[in-house]
């Protein structure tokens, strides 16, 4: 049975200038000298910091990620970023369909699908985010919502080059982490919907140094997508060095 990759990724969202990102990197590199080889370390940072960050990785194992990608190679799309622009900077991963983009920027399953395919066409690994709201969870709709998102988002998507992140929206930025066993259960359901059961599936939502070990101990959970706690080098260092 092939072993699933472990991917621990930080999502900085709209945080850190270029100078701040380099300060982070300088300290963070000290925390990953002894990080076990079994895990991939990814930082999805703002577009404006990618270039400087990439030049200062100094052969480290940190993989660069972006937070969005447009599906067209170029054109009149003010404010958007193409796959080739990311390729040129050494970007390897890109977050697609984060709930904040779905909620605030009109992202739909259709545009998520276009972005996923554009990323894969240019050898970027997309991290597809799915998850339910509090209201949907309380109404017992979690499974249906996730199945609907996966079905529509993954049309024509290559499941050999994909990471999925289960991010219950009510757990994002709230400190209200999903119970690890419940996250494990939902991730198991996600895995059943996929044609490739070896895809890495992350959990995201208030992942912190004090809960990462129990999250990663769950058999279905192959990594984490970390917001707030990835902004601090020592916190994110502890998370990537989970036991
Ligand atoms: P927090 O870790 O801040 O809850 O954010 C999670 C997230 O949205 C990662 O993409």
PDB file of C-alpha atoms and ligand atoms in Angstrom:
ATOM      1  CA  UNK A   1       0.000   0.000   0.000  1.00  0.00           C
ATOM      2  CA  UNK A   2       1.503   3.355  -0.971  1.00  0.00           C
ATOM      3  CA  UNK A   3       2.154   5.721   1.908  1.00  0.00           C
ATOM      4  CA  UNK A   4       0.317   9.014   1.856  1.00  0.00           C
ATOM      5  CA  UNK A   5       2.398  12.207   1.947  1.00  0.00           C
ATOM      6  CA  UNK A   6       2.211  14.403   4.997  1.00  0.00           C
ATOM      7  CA  UNK A   7       1.871  18.076   4.140  1.00  0.00           C
ATOM      8  CA  UNK A   8       1.996  20.774   6.798  1.00  0.00           C
ATOM      9  CA  UNK A   9       1.177  24.121   5.217  1.00  0.00           C
ATOM     10  CA  UNK A  10       0.941  27.639   6.592  1.00  0.00           C
ATOM     11  CA  UNK A  11      -1.602  30.020   5.118  1.00  0.00           C
ATOM     12  CA  UNK A  12      -0.570  33.545   5.952  1.00  0.00           C
ATOM     13  CA  UNK A  13      -3.681  35.094   4.396  1.00  0.00           C
ATOM     14  CA  UNK A  14      -3.220  38.903   4.162  1.00  0.00           C
ATOM     15  CA  UNK A  15      -0.413  39.116   6.675  1.00  0.00           C
ATOM     16  CA  UNK A  16       3.256  40.199   6.529  1.00  0.00           C
ATOM     17  CA  UNK A  17       5.072  42.603   4.286  1.00  0.00           C
ATOM     18  CA  UNK A  18       8.104  41.407   2.369  1.00  0.00           C
ATOM     19  CA  UNK A  19      10.444  42.593   5.137  1.00  0.00           C
ATOM     20  CA  UNK A  20       8.347  40.862   7.804  1.00  0.00           C
ATOM     21  CA  UNK A  21       8.268  37.667   5.791  1.00  0.00           C
ATOM     22  CA  UNK A  22      12.068  37.584   5.589  1.00  0.00           C
ATOM     23  CA  UNK A  23      12.344  38.173   9.342  1.00  0.00           C
ATOM     24  CA  UNK A  24      10.031  35.196   9.834  1.00  0.00           C
ATOM     25  CA  UNK A  25      12.046  33.013   7.480  1.00  0.00           C
ATOM     26  CA  UNK A  26      15.361  33.771   9.124  1.00  0.00           C
ATOM     27  CA  UNK A  27      14.059  32.558  12.460  1.00  0.00           C
ATOM     28  CA  UNK A  28      11.886  29.758  11.119  1.00  0.00           C
ATOM     29  CA  UNK A  29      14.807  28.053   9.358  1.00  0.00           C
ATOM     30  CA  UNK A  30      16.390  27.515  12.798  1.00  0.00           C
ATOM     31  CA  UNK A  31      13.326  25.545  13.863  1.00  0.00           C
ATOM     32  CA  UNK A  32      13.370  23.029  11.045  1.00  0.00           C
ATOM     33  CA  UNK A  33      16.949  21.758  11.175  1.00  0.00           C
ATOM     34  CA  UNK A  34      15.749  18.535  12.732  1.00  0.00           C
ATOM     35  CA  UNK A  35      12.287  18.264  11.256  1.00  0.00           C
ATOM     36  CA  UNK A  36      11.714  14.620  10.276  1.00  0.00           C
ATOM     37  CA  UNK A  37      11.958  13.902   6.547  1.00  0.00           C
ATOM     38  CA  UNK A  38       8.527  12.287   6.474  1.00  0.00           C
ATOM     39  CA  UNK A  39       6.717  15.603   6.094  1.00  0.00           C
ATOM     40  CA  UNK A  40       6.524  18.378   3.542  1.00  0.00           C
ATOM     41  CA  UNK A  41       6.736  21.941   4.890  1.00  0.00           C
ATOM     42  CA  UNK A  42       4.861  24.553   2.852  1.00  0.00           C
ATOM     43  CA  UNK A  43       4.272  28.275   3.321  1.00  0.00           C
ATOM     44  CA  UNK A  44       1.508  29.955   1.332  1.00  0.00           C
ATOM     45  CA  UNK A  45       2.408  33.605   1.595  1.00  0.00           C
ATOM     46  CA  UNK A  46       1.200  36.842  -0.052  1.00  0.00           C
ATOM     47  CA  UNK A  47       2.140  37.331  -3.715  1.00  0.00           C
ATOM     48  CA  UNK A  48       4.207  40.407  -2.810  1.00  0.00           C
ATOM     49  CA  UNK A  49       6.582  38.390  -0.626  1.00  0.00           C
ATOM     50  CA  UNK A  50       7.057  35.380  -2.915  1.00  0.00           C
ATOM     51  CA  UNK A  51      10.042  36.653  -4.871  1.00  0.00           C
ATOM     52  CA  UNK A  52      12.175  37.728  -1.906  1.00  0.00           C
ATOM     53  CA  UNK A  53      11.173  34.649   0.073  1.00  0.00           C
ATOM     54  CA  UNK A  54      12.109  32.320  -2.730  1.00  0.00           C
ATOM     55  CA  UNK A  55      15.566  33.921  -3.039  1.00  0.00           C
ATOM     56  CA  UNK A  56      16.180  33.446   0.672  1.00  0.00           C
ATOM     57  CA  UNK A  57      15.196  29.812   1.071  1.00  0.00           C
ATOM     58  CA  UNK A  58      18.903  28.865   0.710  1.00  0.00           C
ATOM     59  CA  UNK A  59      18.205  25.300  -0.322  1.00  0.00           C
ATOM     60  CA  UNK A  60      15.975  24.713   2.680  1.00  0.00           C
ATOM     61  CA  UNK A  61      13.170  22.189   2.562  1.00  0.00           C
ATOM     62  CA  UNK A  62      10.443  24.842   2.740  1.00  0.00           C
ATOM     63  CA  UNK A  63       8.205  24.701  -0.342  1.00  0.00           C
ATOM     64  CA  UNK A  64       6.650  27.882  -1.568  1.00  0.00           C
ATOM     65  CA  UNK A  65       2.905  28.254  -1.920  1.00  0.00           C
ATOM     66  CA  UNK A  66       0.525  30.952  -3.152  1.00  0.00           C
ATOM     67  CA  UNK A  67      -3.025  31.713  -2.059  1.00  0.00           C
ATOM     68  CA  UNK A  68      -4.808  32.057  -5.394  1.00  0.00           C
ATOM     69  CA  UNK A  69      -4.372  31.554  -9.128  1.00  0.00           C
ATOM     70  CA  UNK A  70      -6.333  32.638 -12.188  1.00  0.00           C
ATOM     71  CA  UNK A  71      -7.265  30.102 -14.832  1.00  0.00           C
ATOM     72  CA  UNK A  72      -6.284  32.121 -17.909  1.00  0.00           C
ATOM     73  CA  UNK A  73      -2.609  32.374 -18.917  1.00  0.00           C
ATOM     74  CA  UNK A  74      -2.885  36.156 -19.355  1.00  0.00           C
ATOM     75  CA  UNK A  75      -5.443  38.792 -20.208  1.00  0.00           C
ATOM     76  CA  UNK A  76      -7.587  41.650 -18.979  1.00  0.00           C
ATOM     77  CA  UNK A  77      -8.186  40.335 -15.435  1.00  0.00           C
ATOM     78  CA  UNK A  78      -7.238  43.204 -13.169  1.00  0.00           C
ATOM     79  CA  UNK A  79      -5.866  42.042  -9.828  1.00  0.00           C
ATOM     80  CA  UNK A  80      -5.388  38.397 -10.809  1.00  0.00           C
ATOM     81  CA  UNK A  81      -2.212  36.263 -10.967  1.00  0.00           C
ATOM     82  CA  UNK A  82      -1.488  33.564 -13.562  1.00  0.00           C
ATOM     83  CA  UNK A  83       0.133  30.167 -13.199  1.00  0.00           C
ATOM     84  CA  UNK A  84       3.179  31.249 -15.187  1.00  0.00           C
ATOM     85  CA  UNK A  85       3.750  34.196 -12.861  1.00  0.00           C
ATOM     86  CA  UNK A  86       3.819  31.722  -9.974  1.00  0.00           C
ATOM     87  CA  UNK A  87       5.994  29.189 -11.814  1.00  0.00           C
ATOM     88  CA  UNK A  88       8.625  31.849 -12.429  1.00  0.00           C
ATOM     89  CA  UNK A  89       8.972  32.439  -8.675  1.00  0.00           C
ATOM     90  CA  UNK A  90       9.423  28.790  -7.792  1.00  0.00           C
ATOM     91  CA  UNK A  91       5.937  28.334  -6.348  1.00  0.00           C
ATOM     92  CA  UNK A  92       4.945  24.673  -5.904  1.00  0.00           C
ATOM     93  CA  UNK A  93       1.577  24.774  -4.140  1.00  0.00           C
ATOM     94  CA  UNK A  94      -1.473  26.990  -4.414  1.00  0.00           C
ATOM     95  CA  UNK A  95      -4.526  27.211  -2.148  1.00  0.00           C
ATOM     96  CA  UNK A  96      -7.777  27.067  -4.108  1.00  0.00           C
ATOM     97  CA  UNK A  97     -11.327  27.525  -2.871  1.00  0.00           C
ATOM     98  CA  UNK A  98     -10.536  28.745   0.621  1.00  0.00           C
ATOM     99  CA  UNK A  99     -13.780  29.570   2.438  1.00  0.00           C
ATOM    100  CA  UNK A 100     -12.711  33.216   2.775  1.00  0.00           C
ATOM    101  CA  UNK A 101     -12.554  33.462  -1.012  1.00  0.00           C
ATOM    102  CA  UNK A 102     -15.873  31.687  -1.362  1.00  0.00           C
ATOM    103  CA  UNK A 103     -17.460  33.946   1.246  1.00  0.00           C
ATOM    104  CA  UNK A 104     -15.980  37.374   0.476  1.00  0.00           C
ATOM    105  CA  UNK A 105     -14.846  37.244  -3.147  1.00  0.00           C
ATOM    106  CA  UNK A 106     -17.573  35.399  -4.984  1.00  0.00           C
ATOM    107  CA  UNK A 107     -15.630  32.177  -5.512  1.00  0.00           C
ATOM    108  CA  UNK A 108     -17.944  29.427  -6.778  1.00  0.00           C
ATOM    109  CA  UNK A 109     -17.480  25.701  -7.331  1.00  0.00           C
ATOM    110  CA  UNK A 110     -17.184  26.531 -11.035  1.00  0.00           C
ATOM    111  CA  UNK A 111     -14.326  29.019 -10.605  1.00  0.00           C
ATOM    112  CA  UNK A 112     -12.679  26.732  -8.060  1.00  0.00           C
ATOM    113  CA  UNK A 113     -12.709  24.000 -10.667  1.00  0.00           C
ATOM    114  CA  UNK A 114     -11.157  26.280 -13.304  1.00  0.00           C
ATOM    115  CA  UNK A 115      -8.414  27.330 -10.898  1.00  0.00           C
ATOM    116  CA  UNK A 116      -7.643  23.738  -9.890  1.00  0.00           C
ATOM    117  CA  UNK A 117      -7.207  22.674 -13.499  1.00  0.00           C
ATOM    118  CA  UNK A 118      -5.072  25.700 -14.384  1.00  0.00           C
ATOM    119  CA  UNK A 119      -2.768  24.969 -11.442  1.00  0.00           C
ATOM    120  CA  UNK A 120      -2.335  21.332 -12.456  1.00  0.00           C
ATOM    121  CA  UNK A 121      -1.737  22.267 -16.098  1.00  0.00           C
ATOM    122  CA  UNK A 122       1.288  24.234 -14.870  1.00  0.00           C
ATOM    123  CA  UNK A 123       2.698  21.668 -12.466  1.00  0.00           C
ATOM    124  CA  UNK A 124       1.452  23.382  -9.351  1.00  0.00           C
ATOM    125  CA  UNK A 125      -0.146  21.259  -6.640  1.00  0.00           C
ATOM    126  CA  UNK A 126      -3.465  22.776  -5.626  1.00  0.00           C
ATOM    127  CA  UNK A 127      -4.662  22.579  -2.037  1.00  0.00           C
ATOM    128  CA  UNK A 128      -8.441  22.423  -2.389  1.00  0.00           C
ATOM    129  CA  UNK A 129     -10.337  23.652   0.675  1.00  0.00           C
ATOM    130  CA  UNK A 130     -13.771  22.314   1.544  1.00  0.00           C
ATOM    131  CA  UNK A 131     -15.880  22.645   4.671  1.00  0.00           C
ATOM    132  CA  UNK A 132     -19.230  23.503   6.157  1.00  0.00           C
ATOM    133  CA  UNK A 133     -20.548  26.513   8.087  1.00  0.00           C
ATOM    134  CA  UNK A 134     -21.782  26.294  11.675  1.00  0.00           C
ATOM    135  CA  UNK A 135     -25.348  26.558  10.475  1.00  0.00           C
ATOM    136  CA  UNK A 136     -24.857  23.695   8.013  1.00  0.00           C
ATOM    137  CA  UNK A 137     -23.241  21.562  10.699  1.00  0.00           C
ATOM    138  CA  UNK A 138     -26.054  22.248  13.160  1.00  0.00           C
ATOM    139  CA  UNK A 139     -28.565  21.297  10.469  1.00  0.00           C
ATOM    140  CA  UNK A 140     -26.770  17.965   9.956  1.00  0.00           C
ATOM    141  CA  UNK A 141     -25.704  18.923   6.416  1.00  0.00           C
ATOM    142  CA  UNK A 142     -21.933  18.505   6.764  1.00  0.00           C
ATOM    143  CA  UNK A 143     -21.688  15.395   4.614  1.00  0.00           C
ATOM    144  CA  UNK A 144     -23.965  16.688   1.879  1.00  0.00           C
ATOM    145  CA  UNK A 145     -22.132  20.016   1.660  1.00  0.00           C
ATOM    146  CA  UNK A 146     -18.749  18.347   1.385  1.00  0.00           C
ATOM    147  CA  UNK A 147     -19.899  15.819  -1.174  1.00  0.00           C
ATOM    148  CA  UNK A 148     -21.450  18.616  -3.238  1.00  0.00           C
ATOM    149  CA  UNK A 149     -18.249  20.691  -3.129  1.00  0.00           C
ATOM    150  CA  UNK A 150     -16.025  17.764  -4.076  1.00  0.00           C
ATOM    151  CA  UNK A 151     -18.290  16.592  -6.867  1.00  0.00           C
ATOM    152  CA  UNK A 152     -18.375  20.000  -8.541  1.00  0.00           C
ATOM    153  CA  UNK A 153     -14.875  21.226  -7.718  1.00  0.00           C
ATOM    154  CA  UNK A 154     -13.152  18.086  -8.975  1.00  0.00           C
ATOM    155  CA  UNK A 155     -14.710  17.733 -12.427  1.00  0.00           C
ATOM    156  CA  UNK A 156     -11.846  16.907 -14.791  1.00  0.00           C
ATOM    157  CA  UNK A 157      -9.251  17.356 -12.035  1.00  0.00           C
ATOM    158  CA  UNK A 158      -6.257  15.004 -11.894  1.00  0.00           C
ATOM    159  CA  UNK A 159      -6.296  13.278  -8.538  1.00  0.00           C
ATOM    160  CA  UNK A 160      -2.603  12.399  -8.753  1.00  0.00           C
ATOM    161  CA  UNK A 161      -1.533  15.957  -8.093  1.00  0.00           C
ATOM    162  CA  UNK A 162      -3.839  17.302  -5.442  1.00  0.00           C
ATOM    163  CA  UNK A 163      -4.075  17.990  -1.722  1.00  0.00           C
ATOM    164  CA  UNK A 164      -7.472  18.435  -0.057  1.00  0.00           C
ATOM    165  CA  UNK A 165      -7.947  20.440   3.136  1.00  0.00           C
ATOM    166  CA  UNK A 166     -10.989  19.899   5.328  1.00  0.00           C
ATOM    167  CA  UNK A 167     -11.585  23.279   6.922  1.00  0.00           C
ATOM    168  CA  UNK A 168     -14.838  23.519   8.879  1.00  0.00           C
ATOM    169  CA  UNK A 169     -15.612  27.215   8.551  1.00  0.00           C
ATOM    170  CA  UNK A 170     -16.733  27.545  12.173  1.00  0.00           C
ATOM    171  CA  UNK A 171     -13.280  26.381  13.317  1.00  0.00           C
ATOM    172  CA  UNK A 172     -11.321  28.946  11.295  1.00  0.00           C
ATOM    173  CA  UNK A 173      -9.804  31.743  13.351  1.00  0.00           C
ATOM    174  CA  UNK A 174     -12.122  31.013  16.266  1.00  0.00           C
ATOM    175  CA  UNK A 175      -9.945  28.879  18.533  1.00  0.00           C
ATOM    176  CA  UNK A 176     -12.832  26.403  18.331  1.00  0.00           C
ATOM    177  CA  UNK A 177     -10.911  23.438  16.876  1.00  0.00           C
ATOM    178  CA  UNK A 178     -12.964  20.590  15.447  1.00  0.00           C
ATOM    179  CA  UNK A 179     -12.767  17.564  17.707  1.00  0.00           C
ATOM    180  CA  UNK A 180      -9.892  15.525  16.211  1.00  0.00           C
ATOM    181  CA  UNK A 181     -11.997  12.362  16.023  1.00  0.00           C
ATOM    182  CA  UNK A 182     -14.764  14.215  14.255  1.00  0.00           C
ATOM    183  CA  UNK A 183     -12.259  15.743  11.809  1.00  0.00           C
ATOM    184  CA  UNK A 184     -10.929  12.228  11.264  1.00  0.00           C
ATOM    185  CA  UNK A 185     -14.455  10.970  10.534  1.00  0.00           C
ATOM    186  CA  UNK A 186     -15.226  13.726   8.005  1.00  0.00           C
ATOM    187  CA  UNK A 187     -11.852  13.280   6.325  1.00  0.00           C
ATOM    188  CA  UNK A 188     -12.662   9.578   5.990  1.00  0.00           C
ATOM    189  CA  UNK A 189     -15.859  10.575   4.177  1.00  0.00           C
ATOM    190  CA  UNK A 190     -13.891  12.918   1.930  1.00  0.00           C
ATOM    191  CA  UNK A 191     -11.508  10.082   1.100  1.00  0.00           C
ATOM    192  CA  UNK A 192     -14.424   7.865   0.068  1.00  0.00           C
ATOM    193  CA  UNK A 193     -15.485  10.482  -2.492  1.00  0.00           C
ATOM    194  CA  UNK A 194     -12.095  10.504  -4.201  1.00  0.00           C
ATOM    195  CA  UNK A 195     -11.016   8.188  -6.983  1.00  0.00           C
ATOM    196  CA  UNK A 196      -7.456   8.250  -5.614  1.00  0.00           C
ATOM    197  CA  UNK A 197      -7.583   7.252  -1.955  1.00  0.00           C
ATOM    198  CA  UNK A 198      -3.893   8.119  -1.518  1.00  0.00           C
ATOM    199  CA  UNK A 199      -4.453  11.867  -1.751  1.00  0.00           C
ATOM    200  CA  UNK A 200      -3.158  13.774   1.272  1.00  0.00           C
ATOM    201  CA  UNK A 201      -6.047  15.280   3.198  1.00  0.00           C
ATOM    202  CA  UNK A 202      -5.280  18.001   5.700  1.00  0.00           C
ATOM    203  CA  UNK A 203      -7.270  19.365   8.589  1.00  0.00           C
ATOM    204  CA  UNK A 204      -7.470  23.170   8.990  1.00  0.00           C
ATOM    205  CA  UNK A 205      -9.140  25.359  11.598  1.00  0.00           C
ATOM    206  CA  UNK A 206      -7.452  26.674  14.764  1.00  0.00           C
ATOM    207  CA  UNK A 207      -4.510  24.278  14.535  1.00  0.00           C
ATOM    208  CA  UNK A 208      -2.071  25.286  17.291  1.00  0.00           C
ATOM    209  CA  UNK A 209       1.121  23.957  18.901  1.00  0.00           C
ATOM    210  CA  UNK A 210      -0.995  22.489  21.718  1.00  0.00           C
ATOM    211  CA  UNK A 211      -3.366  20.463  19.516  1.00  0.00           C
ATOM    212  CA  UNK A 212      -1.238  19.437  16.522  1.00  0.00           C
ATOM    213  CA  UNK A 213       0.023  16.193  18.101  1.00  0.00           C
ATOM    214  CA  UNK A 214      -3.449  14.796  18.700  1.00  0.00           C
ATOM    215  CA  UNK A 215      -4.674  15.978  15.288  1.00  0.00           C
ATOM    216  CA  UNK A 216      -1.781  14.256  13.524  1.00  0.00           C
ATOM    217  CA  UNK A 217      -2.336  11.083  15.555  1.00  0.00           C
ATOM    218  CA  UNK A 218      -5.634  10.544  13.699  1.00  0.00           C
ATOM    219  CA  UNK A 219      -5.282   7.854  11.040  1.00  0.00           C
ATOM    220  CA  UNK A 220      -7.110   9.708   8.234  1.00  0.00           C
ATOM    221  CA  UNK A 221      -5.413  13.090   8.765  1.00  0.00           C
ATOM    222  CA  UNK A 222      -2.360  13.624   6.555  1.00  0.00           C
ATOM    223  CA  UNK A 223      -1.395  17.133   7.510  1.00  0.00           C
ATOM    224  CA  UNK A 224      -2.607  20.553   8.506  1.00  0.00           C
ATOM    225  CA  UNK A 225      -3.439  23.887   6.918  1.00  0.00           C
ATOM    226  CA  UNK A 226      -2.525  26.451   9.527  1.00  0.00           C
ATOM    227  CA  UNK A 227      -3.627  30.081   9.608  1.00  0.00           C
ATOM    228  CA  UNK A 228      -2.879  32.247  12.654  1.00  0.00           C
ATOM    229  CA  UNK A 229      -0.328  29.920  14.226  1.00  0.00           C
ATOM    230  CA  UNK A 230       1.780  29.900  11.043  1.00  0.00           C
ATOM    231  CA  UNK A 231       2.582  33.604  11.463  1.00  0.00           C
ATOM    232  CA  UNK A 232       4.931  32.982  14.355  1.00  0.00           C
ATOM    233  CA  UNK A 233       8.171  31.098  13.568  1.00  0.00           C
ATOM    234  CA  UNK A 234       8.348  29.263  16.856  1.00  0.00           C
ATOM    235  CA  UNK A 235       4.654  28.251  16.829  1.00  0.00           C
ATOM    236  CA  UNK A 236       4.799  27.057  13.235  1.00  0.00           C
ATOM    237  CA  UNK A 237       8.112  25.361  13.983  1.00  0.00           C
ATOM    238  CA  UNK A 238       6.459  23.400  16.795  1.00  0.00           C
ATOM    239  CA  UNK A 239       3.591  22.481  14.483  1.00  0.00           C
ATOM    240  CA  UNK A 240       5.816  21.147  11.680  1.00  0.00           C
ATOM    241  CA  UNK A 241       7.799  19.266  14.306  1.00  0.00           C
ATOM    242  CA  UNK A 242       4.658  17.580  15.666  1.00  0.00           C
ATOM    243  CA  UNK A 243       5.266  14.321  17.468  1.00  0.00           C
TER     244      UNK A 243
HETATM  245  P1  LIG B   1      -6.678  29.424  11.576  1.00  0.00           P
HETATM  246  O1  LIG B   1      -5.591  28.407  11.769  1.00  0.00           O
HETATM  247  O2  LIG B   1      -6.260  30.808  11.899  1.00  0.00           O
HETATM  248  O3  LIG B   1      -7.956  28.996  12.233  1.00  0.00           O
HETATM  249  O4  LIG B   1      -6.988  29.448   9.983  1.00  0.00           O
HETATM  250  C1  LIG B   1      -7.230  28.273   9.328  1.00  0.00           C
HETATM  251  C2  LIG B   1      -7.241  28.529   7.871  1.00  0.00           C
HETATM  252  O5  LIG B   1      -8.126  29.160   7.343  1.00  0.00           O
HETATM  253  C3  LIG B   1      -6.102  28.007   7.082  1.00  0.00           C
HETATM  254  O6  LIG B   1      -6.368  28.107   5.724  1.00  0.00           O
END
